[in-house]
Tab-separated table of C-alpha atoms in Angstrom:
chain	number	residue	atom	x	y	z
D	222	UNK	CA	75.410	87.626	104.358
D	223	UNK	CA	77.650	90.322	103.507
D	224	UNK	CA	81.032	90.692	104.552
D	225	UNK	CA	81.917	94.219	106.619
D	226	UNK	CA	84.071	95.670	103.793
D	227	UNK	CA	81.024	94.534	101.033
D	228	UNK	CA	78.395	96.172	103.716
D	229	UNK	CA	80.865	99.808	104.053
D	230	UNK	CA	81.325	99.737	100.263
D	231	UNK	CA	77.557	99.254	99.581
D	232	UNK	CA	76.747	101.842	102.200
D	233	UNK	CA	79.479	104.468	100.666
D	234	UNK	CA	77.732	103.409	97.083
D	235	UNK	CA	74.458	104.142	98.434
D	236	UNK	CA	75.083	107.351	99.727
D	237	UNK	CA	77.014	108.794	97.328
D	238	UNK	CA	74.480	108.236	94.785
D	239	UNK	CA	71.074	109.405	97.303
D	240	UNK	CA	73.403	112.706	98.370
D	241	UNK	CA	72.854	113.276	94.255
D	242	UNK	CA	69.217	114.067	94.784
D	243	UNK	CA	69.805	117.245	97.276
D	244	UNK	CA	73.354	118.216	95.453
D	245	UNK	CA	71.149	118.798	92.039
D	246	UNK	CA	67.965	119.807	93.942
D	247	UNK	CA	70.145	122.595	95.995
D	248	UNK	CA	72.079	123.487	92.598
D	249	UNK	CA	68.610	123.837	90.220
D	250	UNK	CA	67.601	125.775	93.053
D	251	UNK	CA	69.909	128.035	93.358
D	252	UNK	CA	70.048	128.547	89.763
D	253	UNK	CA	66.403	129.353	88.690
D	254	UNK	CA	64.462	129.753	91.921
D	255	UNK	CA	60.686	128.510	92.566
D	256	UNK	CA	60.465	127.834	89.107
D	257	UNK	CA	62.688	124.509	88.993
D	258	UNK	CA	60.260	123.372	92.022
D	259	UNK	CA	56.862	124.606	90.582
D	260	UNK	CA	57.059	126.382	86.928
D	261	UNK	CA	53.656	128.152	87.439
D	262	UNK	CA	54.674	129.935	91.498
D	263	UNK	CA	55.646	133.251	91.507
D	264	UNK	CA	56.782	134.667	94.511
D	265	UNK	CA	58.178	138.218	95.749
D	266	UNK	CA	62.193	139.241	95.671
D	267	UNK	CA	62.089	138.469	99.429
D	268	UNK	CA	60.248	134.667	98.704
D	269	UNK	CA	62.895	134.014	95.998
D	270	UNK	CA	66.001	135.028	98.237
D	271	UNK	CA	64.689	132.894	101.029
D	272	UNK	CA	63.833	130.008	98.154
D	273	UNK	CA	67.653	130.064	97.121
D	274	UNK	CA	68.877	130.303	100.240
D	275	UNK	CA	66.932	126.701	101.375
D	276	UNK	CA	68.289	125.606	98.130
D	277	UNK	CA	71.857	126.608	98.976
D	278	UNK	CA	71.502	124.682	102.186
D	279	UNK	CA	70.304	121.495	100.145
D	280	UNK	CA	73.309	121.586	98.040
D	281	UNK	CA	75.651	122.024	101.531
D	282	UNK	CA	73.277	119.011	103.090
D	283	UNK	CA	74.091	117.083	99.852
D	284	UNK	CA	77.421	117.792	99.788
D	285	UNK	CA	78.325	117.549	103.761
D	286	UNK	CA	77.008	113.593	102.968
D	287	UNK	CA	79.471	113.169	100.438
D	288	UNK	CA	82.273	114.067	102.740
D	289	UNK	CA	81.711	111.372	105.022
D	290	UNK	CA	81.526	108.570	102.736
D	291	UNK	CA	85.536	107.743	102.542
D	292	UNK	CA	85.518	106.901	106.472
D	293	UNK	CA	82.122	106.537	106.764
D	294	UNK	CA	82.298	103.856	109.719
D	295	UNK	CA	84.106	106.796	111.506
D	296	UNK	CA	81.827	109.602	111.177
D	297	UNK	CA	79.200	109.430	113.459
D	298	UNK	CA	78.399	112.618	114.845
D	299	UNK	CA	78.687	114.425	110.864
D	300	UNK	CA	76.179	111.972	110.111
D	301	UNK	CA	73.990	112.321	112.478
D	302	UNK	CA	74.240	115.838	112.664
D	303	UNK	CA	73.384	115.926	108.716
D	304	UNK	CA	70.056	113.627	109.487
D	305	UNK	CA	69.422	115.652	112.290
D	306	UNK	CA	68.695	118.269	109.690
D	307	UNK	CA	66.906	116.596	107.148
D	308	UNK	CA	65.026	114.464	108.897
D	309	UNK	CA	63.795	118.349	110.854
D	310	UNK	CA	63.189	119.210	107.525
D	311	UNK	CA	60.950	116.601	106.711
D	312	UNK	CA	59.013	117.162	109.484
D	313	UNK	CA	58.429	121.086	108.089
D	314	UNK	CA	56.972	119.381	105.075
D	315	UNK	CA	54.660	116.847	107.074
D	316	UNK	CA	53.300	120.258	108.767
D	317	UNK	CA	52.612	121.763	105.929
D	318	UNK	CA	50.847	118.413	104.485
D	319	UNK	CA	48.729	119.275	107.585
D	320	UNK	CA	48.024	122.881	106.665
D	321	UNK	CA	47.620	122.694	102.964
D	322	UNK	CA	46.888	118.899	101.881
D	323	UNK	CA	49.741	116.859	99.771
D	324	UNK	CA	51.685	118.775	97.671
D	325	UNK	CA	52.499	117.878	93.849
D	326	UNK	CA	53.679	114.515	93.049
D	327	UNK	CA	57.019	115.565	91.761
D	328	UNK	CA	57.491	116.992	95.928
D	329	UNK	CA	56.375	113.418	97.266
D	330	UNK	CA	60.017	112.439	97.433
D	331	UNK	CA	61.314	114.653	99.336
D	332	UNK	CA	59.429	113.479	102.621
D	333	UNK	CA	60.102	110.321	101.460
D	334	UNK	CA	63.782	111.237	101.235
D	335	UNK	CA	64.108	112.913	104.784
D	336	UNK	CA	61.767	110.898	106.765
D	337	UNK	CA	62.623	107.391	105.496
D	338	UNK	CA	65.421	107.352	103.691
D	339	UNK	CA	68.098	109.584	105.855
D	340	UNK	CA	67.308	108.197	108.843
D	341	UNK	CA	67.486	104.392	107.320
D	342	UNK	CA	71.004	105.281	105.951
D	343	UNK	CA	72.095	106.822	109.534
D	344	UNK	CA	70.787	103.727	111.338
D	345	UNK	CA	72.885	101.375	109.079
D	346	UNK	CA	76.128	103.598	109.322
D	347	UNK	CA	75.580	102.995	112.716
D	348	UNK	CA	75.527	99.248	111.949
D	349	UNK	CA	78.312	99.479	109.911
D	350	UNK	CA	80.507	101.140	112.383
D	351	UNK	CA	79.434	98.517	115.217
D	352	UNK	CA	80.535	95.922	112.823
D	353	UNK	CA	84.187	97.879	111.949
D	354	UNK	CA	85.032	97.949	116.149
D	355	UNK	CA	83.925	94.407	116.007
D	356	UNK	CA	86.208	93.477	113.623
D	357	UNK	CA	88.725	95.590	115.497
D	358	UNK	CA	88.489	94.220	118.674
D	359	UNK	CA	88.727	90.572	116.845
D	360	UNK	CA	92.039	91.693	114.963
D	361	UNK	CA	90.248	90.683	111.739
D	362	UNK	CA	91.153	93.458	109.583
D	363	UNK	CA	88.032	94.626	107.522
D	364	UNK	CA	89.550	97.701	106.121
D	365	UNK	CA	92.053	97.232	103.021
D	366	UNK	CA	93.660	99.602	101.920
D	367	UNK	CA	92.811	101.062	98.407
């Protein structure tokens, strides 16, 4: 079994490297439109704006992760407000499963992503912070200092 501090320091690890995938995502998006998601979509001036605007929010998503990872045992509500999002997200895509059928392969992650893999990380931040006031009320320290 892990200690606390190896558990915090795996979680940080884990999301600083999973906030990559909507931090490039936002930022390819942002940069070259519909065509980084699908080469051969063309969409009006209006579908591009609103296609860099989604990505834009990505990148923030991605980037509003990273900011919680160097006390993340103490950020509960950023966290949860962030999955809040994706995870609402995710569920736009599983509508439009409904309406349309599955999308390309290369877009099979992203569900993935926001309906498994957010809410996963959330529920073991929440584990990790139970574990931290634990500690706390124990005396034990868990935290060192760096």
């Amino acid at each position: 079994m892990l200690t606390p501090i190896s558990e915090r320091r795996l979680l940080q690890s884990a999301v600083s490297v999973l906030a990559l995938v909507p931090i490039v995502a936002g930022f390819l998006g942002l940069a070259k439109g519909i065509q980084v998601f699908d080469a051969h979509a063309a969409v009006s001036r209006s579908g591009d704006s609103h296609i860099r605007y989604l990505s834009g929010l990505m990148l923030a998503t991605g980037l509003g992760y990273w900011t919680t990872v160097p006390g993340i045992e103490a950020q509960r509500t950023r966290f949860r407000l962030l999955t809040a999002l994706v995870v609402t997200g995710g569920f736009g895509r599983l509508y439009a499963v409904a309406l349309f059928g599955l999308p390309a392969s290369s877009m099979v992650v992203g569900p993935i992503m926001e309906l498994v893999v957010a809410p996963s990380l959330a529920l073991w931040r929440e584990r990790i912070e139970q574990r931290c006031a634990a500690s706390a009320q124990s005396s034990t320290p868990i935290l060192s200092s760096r």
